[in-house]
Tab-separated table of C-alpha atoms in Angstrom:
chain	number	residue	atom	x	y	z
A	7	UNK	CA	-89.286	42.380	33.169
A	8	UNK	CA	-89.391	46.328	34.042
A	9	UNK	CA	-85.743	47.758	34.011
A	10	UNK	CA	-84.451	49.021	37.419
A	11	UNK	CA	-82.792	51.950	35.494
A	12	UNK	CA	-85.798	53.246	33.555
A	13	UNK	CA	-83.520	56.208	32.290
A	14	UNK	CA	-81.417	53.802	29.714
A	15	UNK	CA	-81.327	55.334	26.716
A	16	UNK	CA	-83.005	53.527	23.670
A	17	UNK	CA	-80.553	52.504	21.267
A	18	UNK	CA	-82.600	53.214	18.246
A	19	UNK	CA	-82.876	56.764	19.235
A	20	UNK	CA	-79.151	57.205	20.687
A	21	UNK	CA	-76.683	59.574	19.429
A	22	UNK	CA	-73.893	57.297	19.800
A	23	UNK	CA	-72.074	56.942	16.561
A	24	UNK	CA	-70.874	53.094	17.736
A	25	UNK	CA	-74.307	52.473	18.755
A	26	UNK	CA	-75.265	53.434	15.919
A	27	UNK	CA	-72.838	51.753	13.203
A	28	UNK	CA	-73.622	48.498	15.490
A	29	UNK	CA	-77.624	48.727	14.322
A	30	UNK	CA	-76.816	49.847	11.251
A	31	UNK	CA	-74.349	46.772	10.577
A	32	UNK	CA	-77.455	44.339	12.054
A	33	UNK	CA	-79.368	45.714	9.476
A	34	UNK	CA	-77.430	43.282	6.999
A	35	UNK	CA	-79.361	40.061	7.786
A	36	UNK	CA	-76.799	38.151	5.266
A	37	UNK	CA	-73.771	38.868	7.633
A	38	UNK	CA	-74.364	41.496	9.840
A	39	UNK	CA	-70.654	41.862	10.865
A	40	UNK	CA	-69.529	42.508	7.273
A	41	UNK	CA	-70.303	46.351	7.568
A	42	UNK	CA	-68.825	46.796	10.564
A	43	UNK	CA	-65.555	45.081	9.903
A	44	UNK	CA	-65.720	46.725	6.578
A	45	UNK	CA	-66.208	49.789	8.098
A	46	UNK	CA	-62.985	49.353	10.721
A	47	UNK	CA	-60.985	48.012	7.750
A	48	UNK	CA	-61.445	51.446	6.279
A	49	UNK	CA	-60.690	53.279	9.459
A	50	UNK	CA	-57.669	51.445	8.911
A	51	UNK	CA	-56.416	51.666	5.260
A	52	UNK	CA	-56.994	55.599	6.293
A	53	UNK	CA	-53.959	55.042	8.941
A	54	UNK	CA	-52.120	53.297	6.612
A	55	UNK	CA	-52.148	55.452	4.124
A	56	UNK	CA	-48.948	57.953	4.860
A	57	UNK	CA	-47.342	54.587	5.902
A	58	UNK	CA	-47.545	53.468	2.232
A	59	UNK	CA	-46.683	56.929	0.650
A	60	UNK	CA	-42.745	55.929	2.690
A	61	UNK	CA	-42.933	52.518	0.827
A	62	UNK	CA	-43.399	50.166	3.368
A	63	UNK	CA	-43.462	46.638	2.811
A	64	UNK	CA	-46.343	44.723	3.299
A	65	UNK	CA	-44.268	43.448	6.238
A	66	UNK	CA	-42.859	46.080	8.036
A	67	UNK	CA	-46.947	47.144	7.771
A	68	UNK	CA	-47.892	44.121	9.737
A	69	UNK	CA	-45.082	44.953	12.260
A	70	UNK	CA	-46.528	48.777	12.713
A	71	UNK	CA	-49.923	47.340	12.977
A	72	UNK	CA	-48.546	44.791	15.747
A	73	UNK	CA	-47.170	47.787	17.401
A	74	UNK	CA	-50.521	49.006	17.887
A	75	UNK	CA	-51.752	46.154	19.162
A	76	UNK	CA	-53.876	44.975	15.885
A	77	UNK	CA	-53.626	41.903	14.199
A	78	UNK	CA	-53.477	42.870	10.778
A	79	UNK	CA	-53.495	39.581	9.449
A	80	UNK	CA	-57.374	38.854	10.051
A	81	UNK	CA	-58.750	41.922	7.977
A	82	UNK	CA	-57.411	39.989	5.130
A	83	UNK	CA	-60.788	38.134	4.981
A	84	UNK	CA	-62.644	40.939	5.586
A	85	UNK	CA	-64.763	42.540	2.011
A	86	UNK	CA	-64.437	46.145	1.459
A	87	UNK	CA	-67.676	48.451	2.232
A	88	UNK	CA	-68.667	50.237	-1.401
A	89	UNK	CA	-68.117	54.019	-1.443
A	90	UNK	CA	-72.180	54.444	-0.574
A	91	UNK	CA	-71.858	52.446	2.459
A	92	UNK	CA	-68.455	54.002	3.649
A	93	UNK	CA	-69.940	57.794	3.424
A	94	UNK	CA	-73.966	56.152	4.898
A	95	UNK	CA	-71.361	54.741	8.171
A	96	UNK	CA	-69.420	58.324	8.425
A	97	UNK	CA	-72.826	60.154	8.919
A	98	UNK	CA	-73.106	58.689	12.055
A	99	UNK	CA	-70.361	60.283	13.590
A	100	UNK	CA	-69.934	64.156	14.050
A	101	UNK	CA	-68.690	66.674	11.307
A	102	UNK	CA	-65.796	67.099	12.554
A	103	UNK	CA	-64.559	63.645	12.955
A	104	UNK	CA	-60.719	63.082	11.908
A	105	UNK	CA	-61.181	59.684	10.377
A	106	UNK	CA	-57.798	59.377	9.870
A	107	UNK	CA	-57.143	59.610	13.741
A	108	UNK	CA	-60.480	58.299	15.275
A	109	UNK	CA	-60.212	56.582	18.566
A	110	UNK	CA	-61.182	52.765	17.816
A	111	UNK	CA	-62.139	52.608	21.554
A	112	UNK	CA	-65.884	51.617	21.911
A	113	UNK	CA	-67.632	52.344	24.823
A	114	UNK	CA	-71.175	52.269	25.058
A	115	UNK	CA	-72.768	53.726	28.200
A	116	UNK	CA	-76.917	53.003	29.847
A	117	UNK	CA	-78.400	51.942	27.014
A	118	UNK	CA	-81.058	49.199	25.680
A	119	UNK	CA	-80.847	47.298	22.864
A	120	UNK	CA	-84.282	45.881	21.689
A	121	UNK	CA	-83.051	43.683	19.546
A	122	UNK	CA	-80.987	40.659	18.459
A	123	UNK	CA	-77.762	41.985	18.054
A	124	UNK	CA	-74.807	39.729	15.891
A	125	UNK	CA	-71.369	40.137	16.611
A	126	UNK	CA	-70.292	36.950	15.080
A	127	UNK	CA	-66.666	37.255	13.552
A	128	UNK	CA	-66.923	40.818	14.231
A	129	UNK	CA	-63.233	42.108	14.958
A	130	UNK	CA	-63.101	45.128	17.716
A	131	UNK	CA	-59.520	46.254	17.139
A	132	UNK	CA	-59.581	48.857	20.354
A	133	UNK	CA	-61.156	48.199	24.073
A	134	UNK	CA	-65.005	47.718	24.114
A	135	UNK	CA	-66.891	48.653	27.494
A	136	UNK	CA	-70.659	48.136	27.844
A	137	UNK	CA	-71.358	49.581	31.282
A	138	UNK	CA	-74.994	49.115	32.263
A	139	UNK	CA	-76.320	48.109	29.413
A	140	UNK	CA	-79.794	46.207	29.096
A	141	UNK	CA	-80.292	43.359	26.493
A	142	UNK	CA	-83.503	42.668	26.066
A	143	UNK	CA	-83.103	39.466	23.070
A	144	UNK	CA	-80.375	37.186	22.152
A	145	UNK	CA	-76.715	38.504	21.733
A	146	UNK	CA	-74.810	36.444	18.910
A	147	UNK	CA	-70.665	36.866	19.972
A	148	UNK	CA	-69.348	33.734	18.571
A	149	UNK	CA	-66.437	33.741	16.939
A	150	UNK	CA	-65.859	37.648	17.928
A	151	UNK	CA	-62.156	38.825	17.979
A	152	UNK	CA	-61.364	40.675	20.468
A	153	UNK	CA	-58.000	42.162	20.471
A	154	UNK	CA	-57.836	44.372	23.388
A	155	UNK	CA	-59.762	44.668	26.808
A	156	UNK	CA	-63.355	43.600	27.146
A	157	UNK	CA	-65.269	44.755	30.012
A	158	UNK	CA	-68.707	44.624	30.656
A	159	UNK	CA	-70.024	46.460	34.168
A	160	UNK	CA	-73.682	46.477	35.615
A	161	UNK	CA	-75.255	44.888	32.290
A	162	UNK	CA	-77.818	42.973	32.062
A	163	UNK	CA	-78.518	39.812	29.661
A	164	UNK	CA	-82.093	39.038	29.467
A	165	UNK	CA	-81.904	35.990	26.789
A	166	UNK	CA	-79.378	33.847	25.620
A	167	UNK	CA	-75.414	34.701	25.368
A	168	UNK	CA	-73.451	33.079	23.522
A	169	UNK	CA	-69.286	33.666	23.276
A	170	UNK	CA	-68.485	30.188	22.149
A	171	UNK	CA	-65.190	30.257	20.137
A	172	UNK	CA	-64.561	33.973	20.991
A	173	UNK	CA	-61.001	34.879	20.762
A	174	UNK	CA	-60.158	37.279	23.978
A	175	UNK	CA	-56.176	38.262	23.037
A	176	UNK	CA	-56.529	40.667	26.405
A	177	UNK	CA	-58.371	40.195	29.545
A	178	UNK	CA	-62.382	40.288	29.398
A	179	UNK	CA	-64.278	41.543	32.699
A	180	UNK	CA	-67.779	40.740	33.592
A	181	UNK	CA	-68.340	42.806	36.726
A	182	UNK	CA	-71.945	42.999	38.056
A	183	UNK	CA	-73.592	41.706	34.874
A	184	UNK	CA	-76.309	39.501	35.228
A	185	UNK	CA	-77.294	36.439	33.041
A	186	UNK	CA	-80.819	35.849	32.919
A	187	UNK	CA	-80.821	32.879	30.637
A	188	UNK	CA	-77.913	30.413	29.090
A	189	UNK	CA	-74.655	32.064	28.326
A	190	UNK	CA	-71.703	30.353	26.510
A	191	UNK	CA	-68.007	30.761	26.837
A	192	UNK	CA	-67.151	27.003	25.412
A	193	UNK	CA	-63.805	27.435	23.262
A	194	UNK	CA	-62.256	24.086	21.129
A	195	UNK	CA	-59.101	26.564	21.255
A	196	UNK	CA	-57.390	25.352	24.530
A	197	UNK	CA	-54.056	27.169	23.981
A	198	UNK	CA	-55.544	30.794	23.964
A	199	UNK	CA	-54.916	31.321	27.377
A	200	UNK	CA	-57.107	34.432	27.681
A	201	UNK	CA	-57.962	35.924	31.298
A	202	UNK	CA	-61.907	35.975	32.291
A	203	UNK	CA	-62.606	37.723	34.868
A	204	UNK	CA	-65.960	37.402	36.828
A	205	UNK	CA	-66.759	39.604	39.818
A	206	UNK	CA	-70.191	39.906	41.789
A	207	UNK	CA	-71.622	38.031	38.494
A	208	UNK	CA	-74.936	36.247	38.530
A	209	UNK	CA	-75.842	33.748	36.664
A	210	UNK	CA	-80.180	33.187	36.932
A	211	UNK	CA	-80.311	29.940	35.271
């Protein structure tokens, strides 16, 4: 199928450090998802850290992390990235990245992925925003926490979706996206009340 915005940028060549942690993470065929929720869990021990040096119970650390909107509670689970993996993800991003005081927003603008991508169980603890984005294989987001906005303009799915058992703790948005084959939002978790919204959305099968 020939893409009616032929100037999407590839994502193996983008400059996009997200873009780029999210092929580097796929890389791990085991779990794909365990780099980059290792890799956010680091991002957060970072913010942590002058919370600890005021000695902060392990509770009233939960309750700061609940202030920023972040369920602290589920990066329990998650294994920590080895010191070689943590410095291979931070090359992505520029020099001069603050670390400490990186935006955890992702939002990933006109590009195609190629390939399967896996998002299962992956945690995004800020808003993610794909905004005409092209998917040209299968994109794996069951089980995906999301704990803040979703939104997902002018993108295009060209193979199977799937979000079953997604947890959406904010609103998701599908505005102008287009579903070219089956896409899944069944969820056995009936009291999570989360808000879909679908505008000008078409579904092709």
């Amino acid at each position: 199928m020939s893409d009616t915005k032929p100037d999407r940028i590839l994502a193996e060549v983008s400059e996009d450090p997200w873009v780029k942690l999210i092929l580097w993470s796929n890389e791990y065929n085991l779990h794909p998802t365990r780099r980059w929720n290792g890799f956010i869990n680091y991002l957060l021990e970072l913010r942590l850290a002058p919370m600890k040096h005021l000695g902060l119970t392990d509770e009233q650390q939960r309750a700061l992390m609940e202030d920023w909107g972040i369920d602290r509670a589920e990066f329990k689970r998650v294994l920590q990235l080895s010191e070689d993996e943590v410095n291979e993800a931070k090359q992505f991003f520029p020099d001069d990245t603050d670390f400490e005081d990186i935006e955890l927003d992702v939002k990933i603008d006109n590009h195609t992925f190629s390939k399967e991508l896996n998002f299962s169980e992956a945690i995004f603890v800020g808003p993610i925003n794909f905004n005409d984005c092209l998917f040209d294989c299968s994109v794996d987001f069951t089980f995906t926490d999301f704990q803040k906005m979703a939104l997902f303009t002018g993108s295009k799915f060209l193979e199977n979706v799937n979000f079953g058992q997604a947890q959406f703790r904010a609103p998701v948005i599908f505005r102008r996206v287009t579903f070219h084959k089956e896409v899944n939002f069944y969820s056995t978790d009936h009291d999570s009340g989360y808000l879909a919204g679908f505008e000008n959305v078409k579904f092709k099968k």
